[in-house]
Coordinates of C-alpha atoms in Angstrom, one line a residue:
Chain C
X32 CA 26.8 -40.2 -280.2
X33 CA 23.8 -38.4 -281.5
X34 CA 22.6 -37.6 -278.1
X35 CA 26.1 -35.1 -278.1
X36 CA 24.9 -31.4 -278.8
X37 CA 27.7 -30.4 -281.5
X38 CA 29.7 -28.5 -280.3
X39 CA 30.9 -31.4 -278.1
X40 CA 31.9 -33.5 -281.1
X41 CA 35.1 -32.5 -282.7
X42 CA 36.9 -34.9 -285.1
X43 CA 36.1 -38.2 -283.4
X44 CA 39.3 -40.3 -285.2
X45 CA 38.0 -44.1 -283.5
X46 CA 36.0 -45.4 -281.1
X47 CA 36.1 -43.4 -277.7
X48 CA 37.2 -39.6 -279.5
X49 CA 33.5 -38.9 -278.3
X50 CA 33.4 -35.6 -276.3
X51 CA 36.8 -34.9 -276.3
X52 CA 37.5 -30.7 -276.4
X53 CA 40.8 -31.5 -278.9
X54 CA 41.7 -34.4 -280.3
X55 CA 45.2 -33.4 -282.2
X56 CA 47.8 -33.6 -279.1
X57 CA 51.3 -32.6 -278.9
X58 CA 53.7 -33.8 -276.3
X59 CA 57.1 -33.7 -275.3
X60 CA 60.1 -35.6 -273.6
X61 CA 63.3 -36.2 -272.7
X62 CA 65.5 -39.1 -274.0
X63 CA 65.3 -41.5 -271.2
X64 CA 64.1 -44.5 -270.6
X65 CA 61.1 -43.3 -268.8
X66 CA 59.6 -41.5 -271.4
X67 CA 58.2 -45.4 -272.1
X68 CA 54.8 -44.5 -270.9
X69 CA 54.6 -40.9 -273.9
X70 CA 56.5 -43.7 -276.2
X71 CA 54.3 -46.6 -275.9
X72 CA 51.4 -45.5 -276.1
X73 CA 51.6 -44.1 -279.5
X74 CA 53.7 -46.9 -281.0
X75 CA 51.0 -49.4 -278.9
X76 CA 48.0 -46.9 -280.3
X77 CA 46.8 -46.3 -277.0
X78 CA 46.3 -42.9 -278.0
X79 CA 44.6 -43.3 -280.3
X80 CA 42.2 -46.2 -279.0
X81 CA 40.9 -43.2 -276.7
X82 CA 40.8 -41.2 -279.5
X83 CA 43.7 -39.0 -279.7
X84 CA 46.5 -38.3 -282.3
X85 CA 49.1 -37.7 -280.6
X86 CA 52.5 -35.8 -281.9
X87 CA 55.6 -36.4 -279.7
X88 CA 58.3 -33.7 -279.3
X89 CA 61.8 -34.6 -278.7
X90 CA 62.8 -31.7 -276.9
X91 CA 66.7 -30.4 -275.6
X92 CA 66.1 -29.4 -271.8
X93 CA 64.2 -29.8 -269.0
X94 CA 63.1 -25.8 -269.1
X95 CA 62.3 -26.2 -272.7
X96 CA 59.6 -28.3 -271.7
X97 CA 58.8 -26.4 -269.2
X98 CA 58.9 -22.8 -271.4
X99 CA 56.4 -24.5 -274.1
X100 CA 54.3 -26.3 -271.3
X101 CA 53.7 -22.7 -270.3
X102 CA 53.4 -21.0 -273.2
X103 CA 51.1 -23.6 -274.9
X104 CA 53.6 -24.5 -277.4
X105 CA 53.4 -28.5 -276.4
X106 CA 50.0 -29.3 -274.4
X107 CA 51.8 -31.3 -271.8
X108 CA 55.0 -33.2 -271.6
X109 CA 57.4 -35.9 -269.2
X110 CA 58.4 -33.8 -266.5
X111 CA 60.5 -34.2 -263.3
X112 CA 58.2 -34.7 -260.2
X113 CA 59.0 -31.7 -258.7
X114 CA 58.7 -29.5 -261.8
X115 CA 55.7 -28.6 -261.4
X116 CA 55.1 -27.7 -257.9
X117 CA 58.3 -25.3 -258.8
X118 CA 56.5 -23.8 -262.0
X119 CA 53.2 -23.1 -259.5
X120 CA 55.4 -21.6 -257.5
X121 CA 57.5 -19.6 -260.0
X122 CA 60.8 -20.6 -258.6
X123 CA 62.3 -21.2 -261.9
X124 CA 61.8 -18.3 -264.4
X125 CA 57.9 -19.2 -265.0
X126 CA 55.1 -19.0 -262.4
X127 CA 51.8 -20.3 -263.9
X128 CA 49.9 -22.8 -262.2
X129 CA 50.5 -26.4 -263.5
X130 CA 49.1 -29.5 -262.8
X131 CA 50.5 -33.7 -261.8
X132 CA 47.5 -35.8 -262.2
X133 CA 49.4 -38.9 -263.2
X134 CA 53.1 -40.3 -262.4
X135 CA 54.7 -42.1 -264.9
X136 CA 57.1 -44.1 -262.9
X137 CA 59.2 -45.0 -259.9
X138 CA 63.4 -44.9 -259.3
X139 CA 64.9 -44.8 -262.7
X140 CA 68.1 -43.1 -261.8
X141 CA 72.1 -43.6 -260.4
X142 CA 75.0 -42.3 -259.8
X143 CA 77.7 -42.3 -261.1
X144 CA 81.7 -41.0 -261.2
X145 CA 84.6 -41.2 -263.1
X146 CA 86.7 -44.3 -262.8
X147 CA 89.7 -41.6 -261.0
X148 CA 87.9 -40.3 -258.6
X149 CA 86.3 -44.3 -258.3
X150 CA 90.4 -45.1 -257.6
X151 CA 90.6 -42.0 -255.0
X152 CA 87.5 -43.9 -253.0
X153 CA 89.2 -47.1 -253.4
X154 CA 92.8 -46.1 -252.0
X155 CA 91.4 -44.3 -249.2
X156 CA 88.6 -46.6 -247.6
X157 CA 88.7 -49.6 -249.8
X158 CA 85.9 -51.7 -247.4
X159 CA 83.6 -48.4 -247.4
X160 CA 84.0 -47.9 -251.0
X161 CA 82.8 -51.7 -252.6
X162 CA 79.9 -51.1 -250.6
X163 CA 76.9 -49.4 -252.3
X164 CA 75.0 -48.3 -248.4
X165 CA 78.6 -47.2 -247.3
X166 CA 80.5 -45.5 -250.2
X167 CA 79.5 -42.0 -249.3
X168 CA 81.6 -42.2 -246.8
X169 CA 85.2 -42.9 -248.9
X170 CA 83.8 -40.0 -250.8
X171 CA 83.5 -37.8 -247.9
X172 CA 87.2 -39.0 -247.2
X173 CA 88.4 -38.1 -250.5
X174 CA 86.7 -34.8 -250.0
X175 CA 88.1 -34.3 -246.9
X176 CA 92.0 -35.0 -247.8
X177 CA 92.2 -33.4 -251.1
X178 CA 90.2 -30.1 -249.3
X179 CA 93.9 -30.0 -247.1
X180 CA 95.9 -30.8 -250.2
X181 CA 93.8 -27.1 -251.1
X182 CA 92.8 -29.1 -254.5
X183 CA 89.8 -27.5 -256.1
X184 CA 86.4 -28.7 -255.2
X185 CA 84.8 -32.1 -256.6
X186 CA 82.0 -31.1 -258.8
X187 CA 78.8 -33.2 -260.0
X188 CA 75.7 -32.2 -261.9
X189 CA 71.9 -32.7 -261.8
X190 CA 69.7 -32.8 -264.8
X191 CA 67.7 -29.6 -263.3
X192 CA 67.4 -27.4 -260.3
X193 CA 64.1 -28.5 -259.6
X194 CA 64.6 -32.2 -259.8
X195 CA 64.6 -35.7 -257.9
X196 CA 68.2 -35.9 -259.3
X197 CA 69.3 -33.1 -257.2
X198 CA 67.5 -33.8 -254.3
X199 CA 69.0 -37.6 -254.4
X200 CA 71.8 -36.6 -254.8
X201 CA 71.5 -34.5 -251.8
X202 CA 70.1 -36.5 -249.8
X203 CA 73.0 -39.0 -250.2
X204 CA 76.0 -36.4 -250.1
X205 CA 73.9 -35.1 -246.6
X206 CA 73.6 -38.8 -245.8
X207 CA 77.6 -38.8 -245.6
X208 CA 78.2 -35.7 -243.7
X209 CA 79.1 -34.2 -246.9
X210 CA 77.6 -30.8 -247.2
X211 CA 76.6 -30.3 -251.0
X212 CA 76.6 -26.0 -250.9
X213 CA 79.8 -26.0 -249.1
X214 CA 82.1 -29.6 -250.0
X215 CA 81.1 -29.9 -253.5
X216 CA 80.4 -27.9 -256.6
X217 CA 77.0 -28.3 -257.6
X218 CA 76.1 -27.8 -262.0
X219 CA 73.5 -28.6 -264.6
X220 CA 73.8 -30.4 -267.5
X221 CA 71.1 -32.0 -269.7
X222 CA 70.5 -35.7 -269.6
X223 CA 72.2 -36.8 -272.7
X224 CA 74.9 -35.0 -272.5
X225 CA 75.7 -35.7 -268.6
X226 CA 78.5 -39.1 -270.1
X227 CA 80.5 -36.3 -272.3
X228 CA 81.1 -34.1 -269.5
X229 CA 81.9 -37.2 -267.1
X230 CA 84.3 -38.3 -269.9
X231 CA 86.2 -35.1 -270.5
X232 CA 87.0 -34.7 -267.2
X233 CA 84.9 -31.5 -266.9
X234 CA 82.8 -33.0 -263.8
X235 CA 84.0 -35.9 -261.3
X236 CA 80.6 -37.8 -261.0
X237 CA 76.6 -37.2 -261.7
X238 CA 72.9 -38.0 -261.1
X239 CA 71.2 -39.0 -264.2
X240 CA 68.8 -41.0 -265.5
X241 CA 69.0 -44.2 -267.7
X242 CA 70.5 -44.9 -270.3
X243 CA 73.3 -42.1 -269.0
X244 CA 74.8 -44.4 -265.8
X245 CA 74.7 -47.6 -268.5
X246 CA 75.9 -45.6 -271.1
X247 CA 79.4 -44.4 -268.9
X248 CA 79.8 -47.9 -267.8
X249 CA 79.4 -49.4 -270.8
X250 CA 81.9 -47.3 -272.8
X251 CA 84.0 -47.3 -269.5
X252 CA 84.2 -43.6 -268.7
X253 CA 81.7 -44.3 -265.0
X254 CA 81.0 -46.1 -262.8
X255 CA 78.3 -46.4 -260.9
X256 CA 78.1 -46.2 -257.0
X257 CA 74.3 -46.3 -255.9
X258 CA 70.9 -46.0 -257.6
X259 CA 68.2 -43.7 -256.4
X260 CA 66.3 -46.9 -255.7
X261 CA 68.8 -48.1 -252.9
X262 CA 68.7 -44.4 -251.7
X263 CA 65.3 -44.1 -251.2
X264 CA 63.1 -47.5 -252.5
X265 CA 60.6 -46.5 -254.8
X266 CA 61.0 -42.9 -255.0
X267 CA 58.6 -41.0 -257.2
X268 CA 60.5 -39.6 -260.4
X269 CA 58.6 -37.7 -263.7
X270 CA 54.8 -37.0 -263.8
X271 CA 52.7 -36.2 -267.3
X272 CA 52.7 -32.4 -266.7
X273 CA 50.0 -29.7 -268.1
X274 CA 48.5 -26.2 -267.2
X275 CA 45.6 -26.3 -265.0
X276 CA 44.4 -23.8 -267.2
X277 CA 45.0 -26.7 -270.3
X278 CA 43.6 -29.2 -268.2
X279 CA 40.1 -27.0 -266.7
X280 CA 39.5 -26.0 -270.4
X281 CA 39.7 -29.7 -272.4
X282 CA 38.9 -31.7 -268.9
X283 CA 37.7 -34.7 -271.5
X284 CA 40.7 -35.2 -273.7
X285 CA 43.1 -35.2 -270.5
X286 CA 41.1 -37.9 -268.9
X287 CA 41.6 -39.2 -271.9
X288 CA 45.5 -39.1 -272.2
X289 CA 45.6 -40.6 -268.5
X290 CA 43.3 -43.4 -269.5
X291 CA 45.5 -44.4 -272.6
X292 CA 49.1 -43.5 -270.6
X293 CA 47.6 -46.2 -267.8
X294 CA 46.9 -48.3 -270.5
X295 CA 50.5 -48.3 -271.6
X296 CA 52.3 -48.0 -267.8
X297 CA 50.0 -51.6 -267.6
X298 CA 51.3 -53.2 -270.7
X299 CA 54.8 -52.0 -269.9
X300 CA 55.4 -53.3 -267.0
X301 CA 54.1 -56.9 -268.0
X302 CA 57.7 -58.3 -268.1
X303 CA 57.1 -60.3 -271.1
X304 CA 57.4 -56.6 -273.3
X305 CA 60.0 -55.9 -272.0
X306 CA 62.4 -56.4 -274.5
X307 CA 60.0 -54.6 -277.2
X308 CA 60.1 -52.2 -275.0
X309 CA 63.6 -51.3 -275.0
X310 CA 63.6 -51.8 -278.0
X311 CA 61.4 -49.3 -279.1
X312 CA 63.3 -46.8 -277.1
X313 CA 66.3 -47.3 -278.3
X314 CA 65.4 -46.2 -281.6
X315 CA 66.7 -43.1 -283.0
X316 CA 63.6 -41.1 -283.2
X317 CA 63.5 -41.4 -279.0
X318 CA 66.4 -42.6 -277.1
X319 CA 68.7 -43.3 -279.7
X320 CA 71.3 -45.3 -278.0
X321 CA 72.3 -49.4 -278.7
X322 CA 69.6 -50.8 -277.1
X323 CA 71.8 -53.5 -275.5
X324 CA 72.3 -50.3 -273.1
X325 CA 68.5 -49.8 -272.6
X326 CA 67.7 -53.6 -272.0
X327 CA 70.2 -53.9 -268.8
X328 CA 67.4 -51.4 -266.5
X329 CA 64.8 -52.1 -268.3
X330 CA 65.0 -55.9 -267.6
X331 CA 65.6 -55.4 -264.4
X332 CA 69.3 -55.6 -263.8
X333 CA 71.7 -53.0 -263.7
X334 CA 75.7 -53.0 -264.6
X335 CA 77.8 -50.9 -261.8
X336 CA 80.9 -50.9 -263.5
X337 CA 82.7 -52.0 -266.7
X338 CA 82.7 -55.5 -267.3
X339 CA 81.3 -57.0 -264.2
X340 CA 78.4 -59.1 -264.0
X341 CA 75.1 -56.9 -264.0
X342 CA 73.6 -57.4 -260.7
X343 CA 69.4 -58.1 -260.4
X344 CA 67.4 -55.0 -259.6
X345 CA 64.1 -55.8 -260.3
X346 CA 62.3 -52.4 -258.9
X347 CA 64.7 -50.7 -260.8
X348 CA 61.9 -49.3 -263.1
X349 CA 58.3 -49.6 -262.2
X350 CA 56.3 -47.9 -264.5
X351 CA 52.8 -49.1 -263.1
X352 CA 53.1 -52.1 -260.4
X353 CA 53.1 -50.4 -256.2
X354 CA 50.8 -47.9 -257.8
X355 CA 53.3 -46.5 -259.6
X356 CA 50.8 -44.2 -261.5
X357 CA 49.4 -43.0 -258.6
X358 CA 50.3 -38.6 -258.1
X359 CA 50.4 -39.1 -254.2
X360 CA 49.9 -35.8 -252.8
X361 CA 52.4 -36.7 -250.1
X362 CA 55.4 -37.1 -252.6
X363 CA 54.6 -33.3 -253.6
X364 CA 55.3 -32.3 -249.9
X365 CA 58.3 -34.0 -249.7
X366 CA 59.3 -32.3 -252.6
X367 CA 58.4 -29.5 -251.1
X368 CA 60.6 -30.1 -247.8
X369 CA 63.6 -30.5 -250.3
X370 CA 63.1 -27.3 -251.6
X371 CA 62.5 -25.6 -248.3
X372 CA 65.7 -28.2 -246.6
X373 CA 68.2 -26.5 -249.5
X374 CA 67.4 -23.2 -249.4
X375 CA 65.2 -22.8 -253.1
X376 CA 62.2 -21.6 -251.5
X377 CA 62.5 -18.6 -249.5
X378 CA 58.8 -18.2 -248.8
X379 CA 57.0 -19.5 -245.5
X380 CA 53.9 -21.5 -247.5
X381 CA 50.9 -23.8 -246.4
X382 CA 53.0 -26.7 -248.3
X383 CA 49.5 -29.3 -248.2
X384 CA 47.8 -26.6 -249.8
X385 CA 50.4 -26.6 -252.5
X386 CA 50.5 -30.5 -252.6
X387 CA 46.5 -30.4 -252.8
X388 CA 47.4 -27.9 -255.7
X389 CA 49.3 -29.6 -258.1
X390 CA 49.1 -33.1 -257.5
X391 CA 45.7 -34.4 -258.9
X392 CA 44.5 -37.9 -257.3
X393 CA 40.8 -36.5 -258.0
X394 CA 41.4 -36.4 -261.8
X395 CA 43.7 -39.2 -261.9
X396 CA 41.0 -41.8 -259.5
X397 CA 38.5 -40.5 -262.8
X398 CA 40.3 -42.1 -265.3
X399 CA 41.8 -45.2 -263.5
X400 CA 37.9 -46.0 -262.7
X401 CA 36.4 -44.9 -266.0
X402 CA 39.3 -48.6 -267.1
X403 CA 38.2 -50.1 -263.5
X404 CA 41.9 -50.3 -261.9
X405 CA 41.8 -49.7 -258.2
X406 CA 42.8 -46.5 -256.7
X407 CA 44.1 -45.9 -253.0
X408 CA 41.5 -44.5 -250.8
X409 CA 44.4 -41.7 -249.5
X410 CA 45.9 -38.7 -250.7
X411 CA 48.9 -38.9 -248.3
X412 CA 51.1 -41.7 -247.1
X413 CA 54.2 -42.2 -245.0
X414 CA 57.2 -43.2 -246.2
X415 CA 60.1 -44.5 -244.4
X416 CA 57.8 -47.3 -242.5
X417 CA 58.3 -50.4 -244.8
X418 CA 61.3 -52.5 -245.6
X419 CA 59.2 -54.8 -248.0
X420 CA 56.4 -55.1 -250.3
X421 CA 52.8 -54.4 -248.1
X422 CA 49.7 -54.3 -248.9
X423 CA 47.4 -50.7 -248.6
X424 CA 43.9 -51.7 -247.4
X425 CA 42.5 -48.3 -248.0
X426 CA 42.0 -48.2 -251.5
X427 CA 38.6 -49.7 -254.0
X428 CA 40.5 -52.7 -253.3
X429 CA 43.6 -54.3 -251.6
X430 CA 46.5 -52.9 -253.5
X431 CA 50.2 -54.4 -253.2
X432 CA 52.8 -51.5 -252.5
X433 CA 57.0 -51.7 -252.4
X434 CA 59.2 -50.9 -250.7
X435 CA 59.2 -47.2 -248.9
X436 CA 63.0 -47.2 -246.7
X437 CA 65.6 -44.6 -247.1
X438 CA 69.1 -45.5 -246.9
X439 CA 69.5 -43.8 -243.8
X440 CA 66.1 -45.0 -241.9
X441 CA 64.6 -41.8 -241.7
X442 CA 60.6 -41.7 -242.0
X443 CA 58.5 -39.3 -243.8
X444 CA 55.2 -38.2 -242.1
X445 CA 53.3 -36.1 -244.5
X446 CA 51.2 -34.4 -242.0
X447 CA 54.3 -33.2 -240.0
X448 CA 56.3 -32.1 -242.5
X449 CA 58.0 -29.3 -240.4
X450 CA 59.4 -32.0 -237.5
X451 CA 60.5 -33.6 -240.5
X452 CA 63.4 -30.5 -241.6
X453 CA 64.0 -30.4 -238.2
X454 CA 65.3 -33.8 -237.7
X455 CA 67.9 -32.9 -241.0
X456 CA 71.4 -32.0 -239.1
X457 CA 72.6 -30.4 -242.7
X458 CA 71.0 -28.1 -244.7
X459 CA 70.7 -24.8 -246.1
X460 CA 67.5 -23.8 -244.9
X461 CA 66.2 -20.1 -246.1
X462 CA 63.0 -19.5 -243.4
X463 CA 62.8 -20.1 -239.3
X464 CA 60.9 -23.8 -238.5
X465 CA 59.3 -21.3 -236.2
X466 CA 57.9 -19.4 -239.1
X467 CA 57.0 -22.5 -241.2
X468 CA 55.3 -24.1 -238.3
X469 CA 53.0 -21.0 -238.4
X470 CA 52.1 -21.9 -241.9
X471 CA 52.3 -25.2 -241.1
X472 CA 50.4 -25.3 -238.0
Chain W
X192 CA 77.4 0.8 -272.0
X193 CA 79.5 -1.6 -273.3
X194 CA 78.4 -5.0 -272.7
X195 CA 80.3 -8.3 -273.2
X196 CA 78.0 -10.8 -274.6
X197 CA 77.9 -14.8 -275.0
X198 CA 75.9 -15.7 -278.2
X199 CA 74.4 -19.4 -277.8
X200 CA 73.6 -20.5 -281.8
X201 CA 73.5 -23.7 -283.9
X202 CA 73.2 -21.6 -287.1
X203 CA 76.7 -20.3 -287.3
X204 CA 76.2 -18.0 -290.1
X205 CA 73.1 -16.2 -288.2
X206 CA 75.1 -16.2 -285.0
X207 CA 78.1 -14.4 -287.5
X208 CA 75.5 -11.7 -288.1
X209 CA 74.6 -11.1 -284.9
X210 CA 77.9 -11.1 -284.0
X211 CA 78.7 -8.3 -285.9
X212 CA 75.7 -6.1 -285.3
X213 CA 76.1 -6.3 -281.8
X214 CA 80.1 -5.2 -282.5
X215 CA 79.0 -2.7 -284.5
X216 CA 76.7 -1.0 -281.7
X217 CA 79.5 -1.1 -278.8
X218 CA 79.0 -4.6 -277.2
X219 CA 81.5 -7.5 -277.3
X220 CA 80.8 -10.6 -278.5
X221 CA 83.4 -13.2 -276.0
X222 CA 81.6 -16.4 -276.9
X223 CA 79.8 -17.7 -279.8
X224 CA 79.1 -21.2 -279.0
X225 CA 77.7 -23.9 -280.6
X226 CA 76.2 -27.8 -280.0
X227 CA 79.0 -29.6 -278.5
X228 CA 80.8 -26.5 -277.0
X229 CA 81.9 -26.9 -273.1
X230 CA 78.6 -23.7 -272.0
X231 CA 79.7 -24.4 -268.4
X232 CA 83.5 -23.7 -269.0
X233 CA 82.8 -20.8 -271.1
X234 CA 79.8 -19.6 -268.8
X235 CA 82.9 -19.7 -265.8
X236 CA 86.3 -18.2 -268.3
X237 CA 84.0 -15.6 -270.0
X238 CA 81.7 -13.9 -267.8
X239 CA 79.2 -12.2 -269.8
X240 CA 76.8 -9.8 -268.9
X241 CA 74.3 -10.9 -271.0
X242 CA 73.9 -14.7 -273.2
X243 CA 71.8 -14.2 -276.3
X244 CA 71.3 -18.0 -276.6
X245 CA 68.7 -19.8 -279.7
X246 CA 65.5 -21.9 -277.7
X247 CA 66.7 -25.1 -278.7
X248 CA 69.9 -24.5 -277.8
X249 CA 71.2 -28.0 -275.3
X250 CA 72.4 -26.6 -272.7
X251 CA 69.9 -24.4 -271.8
X252 CA 69.0 -25.9 -268.5
X253 CA 73.1 -25.1 -267.2
X254 CA 71.6 -21.6 -268.1
X255 CA 68.6 -21.8 -266.0
X256 CA 70.6 -23.4 -263.4
X257 CA 72.4 -19.6 -263.5
X258 CA 69.5 -18.3 -262.0
X259 CA 70.0 -20.3 -258.8
X260 CA 73.9 -20.0 -258.7
X261 CA 73.9 -16.1 -259.6
X262 CA 70.9 -14.7 -257.1
X263 CA 73.8 -12.0 -256.0
X264 CA 75.1 -11.4 -259.0
X265 CA 72.1 -12.2 -261.8
X266 CA 72.7 -12.2 -265.7
X267 CA 69.8 -11.1 -268.2
X268 CA 68.8 -14.1 -270.6
X269 CA 67.8 -13.6 -274.1
X270 CA 66.2 -16.8 -275.7
X271 CA 64.5 -16.4 -279.5
X272 CA 63.0 -19.1 -281.9
X273 CA 62.3 -19.2 -284.9
X274 CA 59.3 -20.7 -284.8
X275 CA 56.1 -19.5 -286.0
X276 CA 53.5 -20.4 -283.6
X277 CA 56.2 -19.4 -281.0
X278 CA 54.0 -16.6 -281.2
X279 CA 52.5 -17.6 -277.9
X280 CA 55.9 -17.7 -276.0
X281 CA 55.4 -14.0 -275.8
X282 CA 53.7 -14.1 -272.9
X283 CA 56.6 -15.9 -271.2
X284 CA 58.2 -12.5 -271.4
X285 CA 59.3 -12.1 -267.9
X286 CA 60.4 -8.5 -266.4
X287 CA 63.9 -8.4 -267.4
X288 CA 64.9 -11.5 -266.5
X289 CA 64.2 -13.3 -269.7
X290 CA 63.6 -12.2 -273.0
X291 CA 61.8 -14.2 -275.5
X292 CA 62.2 -13.6 -278.7
X293 CA 59.9 -15.3 -281.7
X294 CA 60.8 -14.5 -285.0
X295 CA 64.1 -14.9 -285.2
X296 CA 67.2 -12.3 -284.7
X297 CA 67.4 -10.3 -287.8
X298 CA 70.0 -7.5 -287.3
X299 CA 68.2 -4.4 -287.4
X300 CA 65.9 -6.1 -284.6
X301 CA 68.5 -7.6 -282.4
X302 CA 69.8 -3.5 -281.3
X303 CA 66.3 -2.5 -279.2
X304 CA 65.7 -5.9 -278.2
X305 CA 69.2 -6.3 -276.2
X306 CA 68.5 -2.5 -274.7
X307 CA 64.8 -3.6 -273.6
X308 CA 66.2 -6.5 -272.2
X309 CA 69.1 -4.9 -270.5
X310 CA 66.6 -1.9 -269.3
X311 CA 63.5 -4.7 -268.2
X312 CA 66.7 -6.7 -266.2
X313 CA 67.8 -3.7 -263.9
X314 CA 64.3 -2.2 -263.6
X315 CA 63.5 -5.9 -262.0
X316 CA 66.6 -5.8 -260.2
X317 CA 65.6 -2.7 -258.5
X318 CA 62.6 -3.8 -258.0
X319 CA 64.1 -6.7 -256.4
X320 CA 66.7 -4.7 -254.3
X321 CA 63.6 -2.2 -252.9
X322 CA 61.8 -5.2 -252.0
X323 CA 64.4 -6.7 -250.3
X324 CA 65.5 -3.2 -248.2
X325 CA 61.7 -3.2 -247.4
X326 CA 61.2 -6.9 -246.2
X327 CA 64.1 -5.9 -244.5
X328 CA 63.5 -2.7 -242.5
X329 CA 59.9 -4.6 -241.7
X330 CA 61.9 -6.9 -240.2
X331 CA 64.2 -4.7 -238.4
X332 CA 61.4 -3.1 -236.8
X333 CA 59.8 -6.0 -235.6
X334 CA 63.0 -7.3 -233.9
X335 CA 63.8 -3.9 -231.9
X336 CA 60.0 -3.3 -231.2
X337 CA 60.4 -7.5 -229.5
X338 CA 63.2 -6.2 -227.9
X339 CA 61.8 -3.2 -226.6
X340 CA 59.0 -5.6 -225.1
X341 CA 61.6 -7.6 -223.4
X342 CA 63.2 -4.5 -222.0
X343 CA 60.4 -2.7 -220.9
X344 CA 59.1 -6.5 -219.2
X345 CA 62.4 -7.3 -217.3
X346 CA 64.2 -4.0 -216.3
X347 CA 60.8 -2.3 -215.4
X348 CA 61.5 0.3 -218.3
X349 CA 59.9 3.2 -220.3
X350 CA 58.9 2.6 -224.0
X351 CA 61.8 5.6 -224.4
X352 CA 64.6 4.6 -221.9
X353 CA 64.5 0.6 -223.7
X354 CA 65.2 2.4 -226.8
X355 CA 67.5 4.8 -225.6
X356 CA 69.1 1.5 -224.4
X357 CA 69.4 -0.4 -227.6
X358 CA 70.8 2.6 -229.6
X359 CA 73.2 3.8 -227.0
X360 CA 74.7 0.0 -227.3
X361 CA 74.9 -0.2 -230.5
X362 CA 76.4 3.3 -230.9
X363 CA 79.4 2.4 -228.6
X364 CA 79.7 -1.3 -230.4
X365 CA 79.8 -0.6 -233.5
X366 CA 76.5 -2.3 -234.6
X367 CA 72.9 -1.6 -235.9
X368 CA 70.4 -0.8 -233.9
X369 CA 68.8 -4.0 -235.2
X370 CA 71.2 -6.3 -234.9
X371 CA 71.9 -5.3 -231.2
X372 CA 67.8 -6.5 -230.8
X373 CA 68.9 -9.7 -232.5
X374 CA 71.6 -10.5 -230.4
X375 CA 69.1 -9.6 -227.1
X376 CA 67.2 -11.7 -228.4
X377 CA 69.1 -14.6 -228.9
X378 CA 70.8 -14.7 -225.6
X379 CA 66.7 -14.9 -224.5
X380 CA 66.3 -18.1 -226.8
X381 CA 63.6 -16.6 -228.4
X382 CA 64.8 -15.7 -231.8
X383 CA 62.9 -16.5 -234.8

C-alpha cells in the first residue's frame, strides 16, 4: 500500500480498494429478477469486498437508464444486451460509445397472452395450441381468421425497441409465418406495467422478463405460451453497460465492479442460495412483488397457466454456469443481424468491428483471471449446433456450456452474418445484402 | 403557430401551472397524464404535436418507440428533470429530437424552451430531409450511370444515345429516369 503514489490512493473503504480511481458508484436497475447480480453484490457485500460503495437506483424505464448512464448521472447500469450496441451506433435518441464487459444472465423471458386470445387459439387449432413448440401456428390461424372478419390487428408489447424481447418475439412470430410488421401491431411498455395493460385489454400479449409473466399467470390475467429458453436455448439477456469514456477513465474501478458482480453471479447460481436470492429480490426496494411469484422462475420451475402444476425449467435463469457472464462478441453480431433483419439499422456497417468495440471480453478476462476463474479463449462461438450441454475446450480450462439450439433449427455462424441474414424469409430489411456483403467480406 | 401538446407529469400542481402557461401562449394542452394513465391510448387518441414529459415518468420507453414508429412523422419530445445534479444532462440535448431541461419547468422558462425545441426540431427535420434527398440523388445518378453502361455495352450506343433512350422511355411511360434505369437493371438481374 505504501508503494502506491498518493494520487492512486483515494479513500480506501476495505481490503481490495487500493488503486481504485473512484469508490462511490451509482448503478441503475429495472425491477426484474435479472437485476439479481447487482442486488446480491450489494446485499452480500461483494461490492464492499472489492472496495466499492455502491448505491443502487431503481429506474422507471430502460430509456432512463440509457440516458442517465449516457449523461454520467449513473456510473453504469443493468442494460438490455442490445442497448450498448444501439447507443454506440446512435440508433435511439443518443449516440455515445458504450461498452459491455460482463453479461449478467442468460434466458429469463417469456411470451404471455390474454386468456381470451388463448381461447381463440385453442378453438381454432387445439392440437397446435397446447404444444409450446407449435402454438405459434394456432396464433397464425387466429390472425388469418380475424383478418377476414376485418378485425383490428392483435397488439403485442415488448419492453424496448432495442431489446432481446423485441428480437425474440419477432423471431418466434416469424418462425410461425407471422410478419411482425404487418400481421400484428407491436408497442413498447416498461416491464412493471405489462400486467396492467394485459389485464385491461389494451394489449393481447407481450414478451417480458420475470416476474411479470409469473405475476400475470398468478393473477389469472395471462397465460404463458413459451419461454425464450424454448425459442433459443441459453440466449444472452442483460449486461452491465457503461460509457467507454467512463471505463477508460476508471479502469481499476471498472475491474473491481466486474469482479464483485462475477462473485455475486457465482453465489446466485448455487442452488442452495436461490431461495434467499428470491426473498431478497421480492423486497419492496427491489422488485416489489410477492416472494412466491419470484421463487417460481428463480428456483427453476415455471407455471404456464393459472392453476396448473409448475413445470421444471432448470435453465430458465442462468447467472454463472455455462460461461453465462462472458460477453461473447458473437452475441453482439447476432443482435446486429436482427437490427438489420427488422429494419432498425439502415446503414451498412462492419458488424464484427462494432461487436469488437462494444462487447469487451478482454476486460472480462482481466477480472476473471484476477479471481482465478476459467475463461474462453475465443470471443466468437456459433449458435444452434448443440442440442445438449457440451464442453468448450478452447478455454483456460475446459468449460461446460449449455445447449444453444433455436426452435426453428437455425444455425448462426458469427463469421458469416450476411449469409445468416439471407436465410430469413420474413424480414423488413432496408439494406441490400450485396451492400452489406461489401462491408462484411 | 398553435401546438397540440401532451403533458406527462407526476406532479399535478406543477402540470396545472404548465398547462396555464402553455394555454396563455396560444397552445393547446390536449392531455395531462399522470402515472397510471395509459400513455399508449392517449398518444393514439390525442395525436399531439409535441410531448413534454417528466424524466422520471414511467412510460418513457413508450415514447422512445415513437421514434421508431413515427419515422415518417416524428414528434419533438421535451424531457425535464428536477435534479440539480442533472446539469450534465444538458450534454444530452440532441438537435430538436429531444430537449432536456434540467432545472425544472417554471412558467417563465417553458415558452422559450418550447419554441427552441420546436425550431430545433424543424431544423433537424429539414436537415434530415435534405440529407435524404441528397442520398436519393446520388443513388439515382449511380443507377442511371450503370444503366447507361449496360446500354452502351449491349447495344453499342454512345453515352449520349444511351441517356436519350432512357429519357425517351421515361417520358413515354411517365416515369422518372432513375426508375427506368432501375427497371432495366432489375431485368438484367443487376440490382444492388
